[in-house]
Each structure stands twice: as structure tokens, then as C-alpha cells.
Amino acid sequence: MPGTVEFIESYFKQTLSSAERAAFEVRCTTDEAFATEVAFYIAARQALREELLMQKVKAWKTEEDIMQAEKAPVIPEASAPVIPMHKRTGIIRWVSYAAAACLILAVSMFLFEARSTPEKLAANYISAEYGHIGQSMGGPDSIQTAVEAYNAKHYDSALVYFKDVEMRDPGNSDAKKYAGLCYLQEKDYDNALKEFDALAAMDLHINAGNMLKATTLLLRNEPGDKEEAKVILKKVVDEQQVGSEEAAEWLKKL
Amino acid sequence: MEQDQQILDGLKGGYAERSRHEKILYQQYYYFTDEGCRKYNLEFDDSFSAYSDTILSAIHNIISDRFDGRSSLKTYLYQIFSNKCIDLIRKHTTNKQQVHKTMPVADAMNQLPDNAKNVIEKLVTNELKAKVKSQLEVIGQKCKELLLMFEDGLTDKEIAEILSYSNAAVVKTTRLRCLDKLRERIAG
């Protein structure tokens, strides 16, 4: 099939129009001969990549080996001195107990104090609502892989998958929402806000963008964040958006 | 960071400059291989395979401007590395009788929608891959070199300059002819 390889290559280089791409994808499932050509192209690319990687590693490894050899030997953990418990004096032991008790007391006080702070409210909301994503989300395999990674708390991995889906399908609101949540879980509040801003601007029947934006602002807690969060929460309540019940409660406490 | 920027600039430089910075990048984060063994319980060979594949993927993303620089190079590489480790773990648990220890699913395959991917995946058999590999060795050194350079992310124009072809169009025609030759040998 003359010209077929070029057509296939154009698809993978993403230089085809959307109509041509759609036609390509349909042919993969309906035209057996064409599917075989695509399979050959992918197999060739895989084989070439493996060969390329082998050559590269060979070239990279030479200097790496030298570098490894020059590295100072690592002191094994077992060689660290071990202080036997029975050698501790009585005073040291009691000082240790007192220090531990003080620490527990301080942590308890801190936790008690933090229970009702805006950050705590926001953290509890995220944990309850988005600590685990339901597996019912439709979409391509990569979304499911991302959901699995998110639920396993591998937020950095999940983010890569969600961003990939978002890049290929900028209108995918789920990808935007969950990419934002990955940033949020990683405490990258600025990037989380960017995602939630974009989500809030989407014309959706159900949109959690504003509630998530307010939550992120409360968690970031920089000067002015609390005030901005209040304005957004009021909007969430007024427009009966996702999270309006929680937003109403929070507004009473903020 | 300044060091990140130096590496990024070097990778986007000429071919020789790029090769030098590839080595620097590879050596810089080589300790990830220990992390793969420790955090993901991978055998060293698998962790090493994930790491080297990470470096190659990252290089290709950087030279094609798919790395937006929003995170540090280390964070970016670690994200890719983690994904590759997870993919390997998944591959090991679903296919314990694997014969070829290669990284799972090529990037190209992931560009297909699920229905097309399912069809094509069934056709990309280990037998086909083995045939392609063996034929790559006999289609001629020039062809192989050309195909490898393209796979390494070089444009036809850059290949024309490095291999002294008259222009990019000649490289493209020759390259596609090489692929056709490879396909015909496998079909025959």
C-alpha cells in the first residue's frame, strides 16, 4: 500500500486533521489490512526504541561506571554504634519519659486547637469527599489508571496520567478536577488553584470548581486567602453549586 | 534552577552538545535506580530498565518542547520514573511468565483510542517484534542509522545536516522507503 506508512506516521506525529484522525481510528477497527500495517509500524517503532535505548545506555554507562567507582564507599548501617538500653542512667531515662509526655501533651493541644480552624475544615472536606475517587468514571484506560494511582495515594503518578488526558482532551472536566486534586494532595496550592479556576470557568451542569477553589484557598491560608474563600463560598451557596451545604456551614464559622 | 537550565539548554543544542548533556542527565539522577529497588521492590535490572527508559523519554519530551518547566527536572523525571516502575509492577503481576523484559506499551500505542488500541495490541505480537528486530539487522546500515536517528527525535532536516543528505525531503523519502523495505521483508 504505497503512501500508507506516511499516513500512519502522520497520525502518530499528530499532523492529521481531526477528520483524518477519526477516519484513521475507524480504519484500525474495520480494515484488517490497514490494522496490520499499523501494527507493523508500532512494532517497528518499539524495536527501534529498544535498539536506540541499548545504544544510548552503552554510551552513557561508560562514564557512569567511572563515576560510581570514584564514589566513596557507603558506611553500612550496621556499623553505627548501638547504645544498649541498660546502660542508660536512671536520670536520663526519666528525662526521656518527661520529654515524651510533654511532646504528647503539646501535640494533643495543637490537634485540639486545629480542629476548628479553616484549614482543618477544608482538610476534612477533601479527605471525606476526595480521599478516594469512585471507579465508575468512564473514559479511556489512562483515566482508570490515573484513578487507581490516585486511590493508592501515588498522587505524582496520577497527576501525570490526568495531565496527559487533559492535554489530549482539554474539555475533559474530570481530568481537570482530579489533576487539581493531585496538586492539592501534594500541597502545590498554586497549581491546584489554576486547575480549579479552569474547571469553575467550564459550562457544566454540575461543577465543583468553585467549592474546590475555596477549599484550596483555605488550605493555602496566605494573606487575603480567607477573605477570597468567603466570597467564593457565598457564591457556591447562592448558586446552589456542589458543596453548598458545607459552604453554608463554613461561612458561619469563618 | 541554574543546573536544570544548563541541562535543558544543552539537550536542545546541536547533536554533539545534546549527547554530552544526555550523559550528564543520566548520571545526575542515577540514584533513582536505588529508589526503584527500595520503594517499589524492583529487581535492580528492572529498576535500571525503568530508569534508562525514563531518561530517554524525558530527553525526547524536552527536545520536542513537551516539558513545560513548571516543575523541577528532578520532580519531572521522578514522576516518569514512578510511572514506569508502577507499569513494571503491574506487568509483572499480570504476566509472570514474561519472556522479553522490555518496558510495557510504547508511547505510540497510547495515542490510539481504546477500541483501536485493543485491535492493534493483539496484532503487535512478540513474534512480530522479533521479526522486526531481526530484519532491522539486514536492511542495511544506512537504513538502520536513519531510522534510529528519527526515533531519537531528530527531524528530517537535522538528519539531512548530520548525514549530509541534500535536503529534508530526500531524508523523508529514503526513511519511508526503508520502512517499506522492512515491512516487505516481514510480509515476505
Short mmCIF file of C-alpha atoms in Angstrom, two decimals:
data_model
loop_
_atom_site.label_atom_id
_atom_site.label_comp_id
_atom_site.label_asym_id
_atom_site.label_seq_id
_atom_site.Cartn_x
_atom_site.Cartn_y
_atom_site.Cartn_z
CA MET A 1 0.00 0.00 0.00
CA PRO A 2 2.04 2.97 -1.19
CA GLY A 3 1.75 6.03 1.00
CA THR A 4 0.30 4.03 3.89
CA VAL A 5 3.41 4.31 6.05
CA GLU A 6 3.44 8.07 5.56
CA PHE A 7 -0.24 8.27 6.52
CA ILE A 8 0.38 6.18 9.64
CA GLU A 9 3.39 8.25 10.56
CA SER A 10 1.37 11.46 10.18
CA TYR A 11 -1.18 10.09 12.62
CA PHE A 12 1.41 9.39 15.30
CA LYS A 13 3.15 12.71 14.65
CA GLN A 14 -0.28 14.29 15.19
CA THR A 15 -0.21 16.21 11.95
CA LEU A 16 -3.54 14.90 10.58
CA SER A 17 -6.74 16.91 10.75
CA SER A 18 -9.39 15.76 13.22
CA ALA A 19 -11.46 14.25 10.37
CA GLU A 20 -8.43 12.34 9.10
CA ARG A 21 -7.62 11.16 12.62
CA ALA A 22 -11.17 9.89 13.08
CA ALA A 23 -11.01 8.09 9.73
CA PHE A 24 -7.67 6.54 10.74
CA GLU A 25 -9.11 5.28 14.02
CA VAL A 26 -12.16 3.78 12.32
CA ARG A 27 -9.97 2.02 9.74
CA CYS A 28 -7.96 0.42 12.55
CA THR A 29 -11.09 -1.40 13.68
CA THR A 30 -12.73 -2.11 10.31
CA ASP A 31 -9.90 -2.65 7.79
CA GLU A 32 -7.81 -5.68 8.72
CA ALA A 33 -5.05 -4.99 6.19
CA PHE A 34 -4.70 -1.43 7.44
CA ALA A 35 -4.65 -2.60 11.07
CA THR A 36 -1.80 -4.97 10.16
CA GLU A 37 0.12 -2.03 8.67
CA VAL A 38 -0.40 -0.02 11.86
CA ALA A 39 0.70 -2.98 13.96
CA PHE A 40 3.87 -3.28 11.86
CA TYR A 41 4.57 0.44 12.29
CA ILE A 42 4.20 0.22 16.07
CA ALA A 43 6.28 -2.96 16.27
CA ALA A 44 8.99 -1.25 14.20
CA ARG A 45 8.93 1.80 16.46
CA GLN A 46 9.16 -0.40 19.56
CA ALA A 47 12.06 -2.38 18.10
CA LEU A 48 13.84 0.81 17.08
CA ARG A 49 13.32 2.34 20.51
CA GLU A 50 14.73 -0.71 22.24
CA GLU A 51 17.75 -0.68 19.94
CA LEU A 52 18.19 3.05 20.47
CA LEU A 53 17.95 2.69 24.24
CA MET A 54 20.52 -0.10 24.18
CA GLN A 55 22.95 2.08 22.22
CA LYS A 56 22.34 5.10 24.42
CA VAL A 57 22.82 3.20 27.68
CA LYS A 58 26.07 1.80 26.31
CA ALA A 59 27.27 5.32 25.60
CA TRP A 60 26.02 6.75 28.90
CA LYS A 61 27.22 3.89 31.05
CA THR A 62 30.91 4.26 30.37
CA GLU A 63 31.27 7.48 32.32
CA GLU A 64 28.70 6.44 34.86
CA ASP A 65 30.80 3.39 35.77
CA ILE A 66 33.83 5.59 36.31
CA MET A 67 31.77 7.91 38.46
CA GLN A 68 30.42 5.01 40.51
CA ALA A 69 33.95 3.70 41.09
CA GLU A 70 35.05 7.12 42.34
CA LYS A 71 32.21 7.32 44.83
CA ALA A 72 33.19 6.97 48.48
CA PRO A 73 32.12 3.65 49.95
CA VAL A 74 28.84 3.81 51.84
CA ILE A 75 29.16 3.05 55.54
CA PRO A 76 26.85 0.18 56.32
CA GLU A 77 24.07 0.96 58.76
CA ALA A 78 25.04 -1.96 60.99
CA SER A 79 28.38 -0.34 61.80
CA ALA A 80 26.71 2.56 63.62
CA PRO A 81 27.29 2.35 67.37
CA VAL A 82 24.41 0.83 69.31
CA ILE A 83 23.83 2.06 72.85
CA PRO A 84 22.40 -0.70 74.99
CA MET A 85 19.24 0.29 76.89
CA HIS A 86 20.53 -1.00 80.24
CA LYS A 87 23.46 1.43 80.14
CA ARG A 88 21.17 4.43 80.42
CA THR A 89 21.23 6.04 83.78
CA GLY A 90 18.01 6.44 85.77
CA ILE A 91 18.01 10.25 85.39
CA ILE A 92 18.35 10.07 81.61
CA ARG A 93 15.51 7.57 81.47
CA TRP A 94 13.19 9.82 83.50
CA VAL A 95 14.15 12.88 81.46
CA SER A 96 13.25 10.90 78.29
CA TYR A 97 9.86 9.96 79.74
CA ALA A 98 9.15 13.56 80.76
CA ALA A 99 10.13 14.85 77.30
CA ALA A 100 7.86 12.28 75.63
CA ALA A 101 4.97 13.24 77.91
CA CYS A 102 5.48 16.95 77.11
CA LEU A 103 5.56 16.17 73.41
CA ILE A 104 2.32 14.17 73.57
CA LEU A 105 0.68 16.98 75.53
CA ALA A 106 1.84 19.61 73.05
CA VAL A 107 0.66 17.56 70.04
CA SER A 108 -2.74 16.95 71.71
CA MET A 109 -3.15 20.65 72.41
CA PHE A 110 -2.19 21.50 68.85
CA LEU A 111 -4.65 18.99 67.41
CA PHE A 112 -7.44 20.22 69.71
CA GLU A 113 -6.71 23.79 68.66
CA ALA A 114 -6.55 22.92 64.97
CA ARG A 115 -9.86 21.02 64.90
CA SER A 116 -11.94 24.05 64.18
CA THR A 117 -9.56 26.09 62.04
CA PRO A 118 -10.50 26.84 58.42
CA GLU A 119 -7.60 24.65 57.27
CA LYS A 120 -8.95 21.77 59.31
CA LEU A 121 -12.45 22.20 57.87
CA ALA A 122 -11.02 22.24 54.36
CA ALA A 123 -8.72 19.27 55.00
CA ASN A 124 -11.59 17.22 56.43
CA TYR A 125 -13.76 18.06 53.41
CA ILE A 126 -11.07 16.95 50.94
CA SER A 127 -10.40 13.81 52.92
CA ALA A 128 -14.10 12.89 53.14
CA GLU A 129 -15.13 13.84 49.61
CA TYR A 130 -12.00 13.22 47.58
CA GLY A 131 -9.80 10.92 49.64
CA HIS A 132 -10.95 8.18 47.31
CA ILE A 133 -12.28 8.56 43.76
CA GLY A 134 -15.06 6.24 42.63
CA GLN A 135 -14.07 3.75 39.94
CA SER A 136 -17.24 4.49 37.99
CA MET A 137 -15.61 7.25 36.00
CA GLY A 138 -15.86 6.40 32.33
CA GLY A 139 -13.30 7.34 29.72
CA PRO A 140 -10.09 5.93 28.37
CA ASP A 141 -7.82 3.43 30.12
CA SER A 142 -5.46 6.21 31.15
CA ILE A 143 -8.22 7.77 33.30
CA GLN A 144 -8.77 4.45 35.05
CA THR A 145 -5.02 4.06 35.57
CA ALA A 146 -4.90 7.57 36.97
CA VAL A 147 -7.80 6.83 39.33
CA GLU A 148 -6.03 3.69 40.57
CA ALA A 149 -2.84 5.67 41.19
CA TYR A 150 -4.80 8.42 42.98
CA ASN A 151 -6.58 5.97 45.25
CA ALA A 152 -3.24 4.34 46.04
CA LYS A 153 -2.09 7.83 47.09
CA HIS A 154 0.51 7.92 44.29
CA TYR A 155 -0.53 11.47 43.51
CA ASP A 156 2.56 12.33 41.47
CA SER A 157 1.92 9.37 39.13
CA ALA A 158 -1.82 10.07 38.95
CA LEU A 159 -1.09 13.68 38.04
CA VAL A 160 0.99 12.64 35.03
CA TYR A 161 -1.88 10.50 33.73
CA PHE A 162 -4.57 13.14 34.39
CA LYS A 163 -2.47 15.84 32.74
CA ASP A 164 -1.95 13.56 29.77
CA VAL A 165 -5.73 13.10 29.40
CA GLU A 166 -6.23 16.84 29.88
CA MET A 167 -3.68 17.61 27.18
CA ARG A 168 -5.32 15.25 24.71
CA ASP A 169 -8.84 16.27 25.67
CA PRO A 170 -8.89 19.83 27.04
CA GLY A 171 -12.67 19.63 27.52
CA ASN A 172 -12.42 16.74 29.98
CA SER A 173 -13.63 18.28 33.24
CA ASP A 174 -12.85 15.17 35.31
CA ALA A 175 -9.21 15.28 34.24
CA LYS A 176 -9.03 18.95 35.26
CA LYS A 177 -10.72 18.33 38.60
CA TYR A 178 -8.55 15.36 39.52
CA ALA A 179 -5.34 16.97 38.28
CA GLY A 180 -6.19 19.83 40.64
CA LEU A 181 -6.83 17.39 43.47
CA CYS A 182 -3.47 15.71 42.83
CA TYR A 183 -1.79 19.11 43.15
CA LEU A 184 -3.82 19.78 46.28
CA GLN A 185 -2.84 16.47 47.88
CA GLU A 186 0.78 17.31 47.09
CA LYS A 187 0.25 20.75 48.71
CA ASP A 188 1.01 22.51 45.43
CA TYR A 189 -1.79 25.02 46.04
CA ASP A 190 -0.90 27.46 43.27
CA ASN A 191 -1.21 24.84 40.54
CA ALA A 192 -4.31 23.37 42.18
CA LEU A 193 -5.94 26.81 42.00
CA LYS A 194 -5.10 27.08 38.30
CA GLU A 195 -6.85 23.76 37.60
CA PHE A 196 -9.90 24.64 39.72
CA ASP A 197 -10.10 28.08 38.15
CA ALA A 198 -10.25 26.48 34.73
CA LEU A 199 -12.80 23.94 35.99
CA ALA A 200 -15.01 26.65 37.52
CA ALA A 201 -14.99 28.50 34.20
CA MET A 202 -16.38 25.46 32.36
CA ASP A 203 -20.03 25.39 31.42
CA LEU A 204 -21.12 22.24 33.28
CA HIS A 205 -24.39 21.09 34.75
CA ILE A 206 -22.61 20.05 37.96
CA ASN A 207 -19.43 21.94 38.72
CA ALA A 208 -17.29 21.52 41.83
CA GLY A 209 -14.74 24.09 40.64
CA ASN A 210 -15.70 26.93 42.99
CA MET A 211 -16.01 24.77 46.10
CA LEU A 212 -12.61 23.24 45.41
CA LYS A 213 -11.15 26.66 44.77
CA ALA A 214 -12.43 27.95 48.12
CA THR A 215 -11.15 24.82 49.87
CA THR A 216 -7.71 25.28 48.33
CA LEU A 217 -7.57 28.91 49.41
CA LEU A 218 -8.44 27.92 52.99
CA LEU A 219 -5.71 25.29 52.95
CA ARG A 220 -3.14 27.65 51.46
CA ASN A 221 -4.07 30.27 54.07
CA GLU A 222 -1.97 33.11 52.71
CA PRO A 223 -2.90 36.74 53.46
CA GLY A 224 -6.22 37.51 51.76
CA ASP A 225 -6.99 33.84 51.01
CA LYS A 226 -9.62 33.53 53.73
CA GLU A 227 -11.47 36.62 52.50
CA GLU A 228 -11.40 35.41 48.90
CA ALA A 229 -12.61 31.98 50.02
CA LYS A 230 -15.57 33.59 51.82
CA VAL A 231 -16.66 35.40 48.64
CA ILE A 232 -16.46 32.17 46.64
CA LEU A 233 -18.26 30.16 49.32
CA LYS A 234 -21.08 32.69 49.31
CA LYS A 235 -21.36 32.25 45.54
CA VAL A 236 -21.45 28.46 46.00
CA VAL A 237 -24.32 28.84 48.49
CA ASP A 238 -26.24 31.42 46.45
CA GLU A 239 -26.00 29.42 43.23
CA GLN A 240 -26.56 26.05 44.94
CA GLN A 241 -23.34 24.71 43.46
CA VAL A 242 -21.58 21.49 44.51
CA GLY A 243 -20.73 21.69 48.24
CA SER A 244 -23.31 24.38 49.04
CA GLU A 245 -24.32 22.72 52.35
CA GLU A 246 -20.75 22.59 53.61
CA ALA A 247 -20.13 26.11 52.30
CA ALA A 248 -23.07 27.43 54.35
CA GLU A 249 -21.73 25.73 57.49
CA TRP A 250 -18.23 27.05 56.92
CA LEU A 251 -19.44 30.59 56.40
CA LYS A 252 -20.94 30.52 59.90
CA LYS A 253 -17.57 29.50 61.36
CA LEU A 254 -15.24 31.70 59.32
CA MET B 1 17.43 26.04 38.91
CA GLU B 2 20.54 27.03 37.07
CA GLN B 3 21.80 23.47 36.68
CA ASP B 4 18.45 22.35 35.28
CA GLN B 5 18.55 25.17 32.76
CA GLN B 6 22.07 24.22 31.67
CA ILE B 7 20.97 20.65 31.03
CA LEU B 8 17.81 21.76 29.21
CA ASP B 9 19.76 24.17 27.01
CA GLY B 10 22.38 21.51 26.31
CA LEU B 11 19.76 18.94 25.31
CA LYS B 12 18.25 21.40 22.87
CA GLY B 13 21.62 22.27 21.39
CA GLY B 14 23.43 20.62 18.49
CA TYR B 15 23.73 16.82 18.27
CA ALA B 16 27.16 16.66 19.95
CA GLU B 17 26.08 19.06 22.68
CA ARG B 18 22.91 17.06 23.20
CA SER B 19 24.82 13.77 23.52
CA ARG B 20 27.09 15.30 26.16
CA HIS B 21 24.16 16.57 28.21
CA GLU B 22 22.31 13.26 27.88
CA LYS B 23 25.20 11.68 29.77
CA ILE B 24 25.13 14.42 32.40
CA LEU B 25 21.38 13.95 32.90
CA TYR B 26 21.72 10.17 33.08
CA GLN B 27 24.45 10.38 35.70
CA GLN B 28 22.78 13.12 37.70
CA TYR B 29 19.77 11.04 38.73
CA TYR B 30 21.24 7.57 38.54
CA TYR B 31 20.45 7.14 42.24
CA PHE B 32 16.78 6.73 41.23
CA THR B 33 17.70 3.11 40.45
CA ASP B 34 18.22 2.52 44.19
CA GLU B 35 14.89 4.17 44.86
CA GLY B 36 13.21 1.76 42.40
CA CYS B 37 14.61 -1.20 44.34
CA ARG B 38 13.83 0.27 47.76
CA LYS B 39 10.45 1.91 47.25
CA TYR B 40 8.97 -0.31 44.55
CA ASN B 41 10.72 -3.56 45.47
CA LEU B 42 12.00 -3.98 41.93
CA GLU B 43 14.98 -6.12 40.97
CA PHE B 44 17.95 -3.94 40.06
CA ASP B 45 17.67 -4.86 36.35
CA ASP B 46 14.05 -3.73 36.26
CA SER B 47 14.76 -0.54 38.16
CA PHE B 48 17.66 0.18 35.83
CA SER B 49 15.46 -0.52 32.80
CA ALA B 50 12.78 1.86 34.14
CA TYR B 51 15.44 4.50 34.81
CA SER B 52 17.15 4.38 31.41
CA ASP B 53 13.75 4.40 29.70
CA THR B 54 12.78 7.40 31.85
CA ILE B 55 15.84 9.31 30.74
CA LEU B 56 15.18 8.60 27.06
CA SER B 57 11.50 9.57 27.36
CA ALA B 58 12.39 12.75 29.21
CA ILE B 59 15.01 13.70 26.63
CA HIS B 60 12.50 13.23 23.83
CA ASN B 61 9.88 15.27 25.67
CA ILE B 62 12.39 18.04 26.37
CA ILE B 63 13.65 18.33 22.80
CA SER B 64 10.12 18.34 21.42
CA ASP B 65 9.08 21.05 23.93
CA ARG B 66 6.67 18.78 25.78
CA PHE B 67 8.35 19.59 29.10
CA ASP B 68 6.75 22.86 30.20
CA GLY B 69 9.24 23.56 33.01
CA ARG B 70 6.52 24.00 35.62
CA SER B 71 8.27 21.53 37.90
CA SER B 72 11.95 20.96 38.50
CA LEU B 73 13.72 18.48 36.27
CA LYS B 74 14.11 16.12 39.24
CA THR B 75 10.37 16.15 40.02
CA TYR B 76 9.53 15.66 36.36
CA LEU B 77 11.94 12.74 35.97
CA TYR B 78 10.74 11.17 39.19
CA GLN B 79 7.13 11.31 38.01
CA ILE B 80 8.03 9.49 34.82
CA PHE B 81 10.22 7.03 36.71
CA SER B 82 7.46 6.26 39.25
CA ASN B 83 5.00 5.60 36.44
CA LYS B 84 7.41 3.27 34.72
CA CYS B 85 8.06 1.41 37.98
CA ILE B 86 4.31 1.06 38.56
CA ASP B 87 3.83 -0.13 34.97
CA LEU B 88 6.55 -2.73 35.52
CA ILE B 89 4.98 -3.93 38.76
CA ARG B 90 1.61 -4.20 37.03
CA LYS B 91 3.18 -6.02 34.12
CA HIS B 92 4.90 -8.46 36.45
CA THR B 93 1.72 -9.20 38.36
CA THR B 94 -0.37 -9.71 35.24
CA ASN B 95 2.25 -11.59 33.22
CA LYS B 96 4.50 -13.63 35.41
CA GLN B 97 5.65 -15.76 32.50
CA GLN B 98 7.11 -12.87 30.57
CA VAL B 99 9.84 -13.74 28.12
CA HIS B 100 11.04 -10.36 26.96
CA LYS B 101 11.94 -7.86 29.68
CA THR B 102 11.02 -4.69 27.83
CA MET B 103 9.20 -1.63 29.03
CA PRO B 104 5.42 -2.00 28.62
CA VAL B 105 3.34 -0.36 25.92
CA ALA B 106 5.07 2.02 23.55
CA ASP B 107 4.08 5.67 23.59
CA ALA B 108 2.69 5.36 20.06
CA MET B 109 0.17 2.73 21.16
CA ASN B 110 -1.12 5.06 23.88
CA GLN B 111 -2.12 7.62 21.29
CA LEU B 112 -4.81 5.30 19.96
CA PRO B 113 -8.34 5.36 21.40
CA ASP B 114 -9.25 2.25 23.40
CA ASN B 115 -11.18 0.40 20.68
CA ALA B 116 -8.42 0.82 18.09
CA LYS B 117 -5.76 0.08 20.71
CA ASN B 118 -7.43 -3.23 21.58
CA VAL B 119 -7.32 -4.33 17.92
CA ILE B 120 -3.74 -3.24 17.30
CA GLU B 121 -2.39 -4.63 20.59
CA LYS B 122 -3.48 -8.10 19.56
CA LEU B 123 -1.58 -7.75 16.29
CA VAL B 124 1.67 -6.50 17.84
CA THR B 125 2.80 -9.94 18.92
CA ASN B 126 6.17 -10.90 20.33
CA GLU B 127 6.70 -12.87 17.13
CA LEU B 128 6.19 -9.73 15.01
CA LYS B 129 8.55 -7.75 17.22
CA ALA B 130 11.19 -10.45 16.99
CA LYS B 131 10.85 -10.49 13.19
CA VAL B 132 11.21 -6.71 13.00
CA LYS B 133 14.30 -6.84 15.20
CA SER B 134 15.98 -9.48 13.10
CA GLN B 135 15.14 -7.70 9.83
CA LEU B 136 16.49 -4.42 11.20
CA GLU B 137 19.89 -6.04 11.17
CA VAL B 138 19.71 -6.90 7.48
CA ILE B 139 18.06 -3.88 5.83
CA GLY B 140 21.41 -2.11 5.63
CA GLN B 141 23.41 0.08 7.98
CA LYS B 142 22.33 3.33 6.31
CA CYS B 143 18.65 2.50 6.68
CA LYS B 144 19.05 1.45 10.29
CA GLU B 145 21.00 4.58 11.16
CA LEU B 146 18.38 6.78 9.52
CA LEU B 147 15.51 5.09 11.32
CA LEU B 148 17.31 5.21 14.66
CA MET B 149 18.06 8.91 14.32
CA PHE B 150 14.41 9.62 13.57
CA GLU B 151 13.37 7.52 16.55
CA ASP B 152 15.78 9.59 18.61
CA GLY B 153 13.66 12.65 17.92
CA LEU B 154 15.74 14.25 15.19
CA THR B 155 13.84 15.95 12.40
CA ASP B 156 14.43 15.05 8.76
CA LYS B 157 16.19 18.41 8.38
CA GLU B 158 18.58 17.69 11.25
CA ILE B 159 19.27 14.21 9.90
CA ALA B 160 19.99 15.70 6.47
CA GLU B 161 22.59 18.00 8.03
CA ILE B 162 24.25 15.31 10.11
CA LEU B 163 24.32 12.63 7.41
CA SER B 164 24.97 15.09 4.56
CA TYR B 165 21.82 14.46 2.55
CA SER B 166 20.91 17.23 0.13
CA ASN B 167 17.70 18.15 1.95
CA ALA B 168 14.99 17.04 4.39
CA ALA B 169 12.70 15.76 1.60
CA VAL B 170 15.36 13.28 0.47
CA VAL B 171 15.73 12.04 4.06
CA LYS B 172 11.99 11.61 4.40
CA THR B 173 11.66 9.68 1.12
CA THR B 174 14.64 7.48 2.00
CA ARG B 175 13.38 6.88 5.51
CA LEU B 176 9.89 5.89 4.38
CA ARG B 177 11.43 3.64 1.74
CA CYS B 178 13.48 1.97 4.47
CA LEU B 179 10.31 1.33 6.48
CA ASP B 180 8.60 -0.07 3.37
CA LYS B 181 11.60 -2.32 2.78
CA LEU B 182 11.40 -3.56 6.35
CA ARG B 183 7.67 -4.23 6.02
CA GLU B 184 8.06 -6.08 2.71
CA ARG B 185 10.74 -8.33 4.19
CA ILE B 186 8.50 -9.21 7.11
CA ALA B 187 5.47 -9.80 4.90
CA GLY B 188 7.56 -11.89 2.51
#
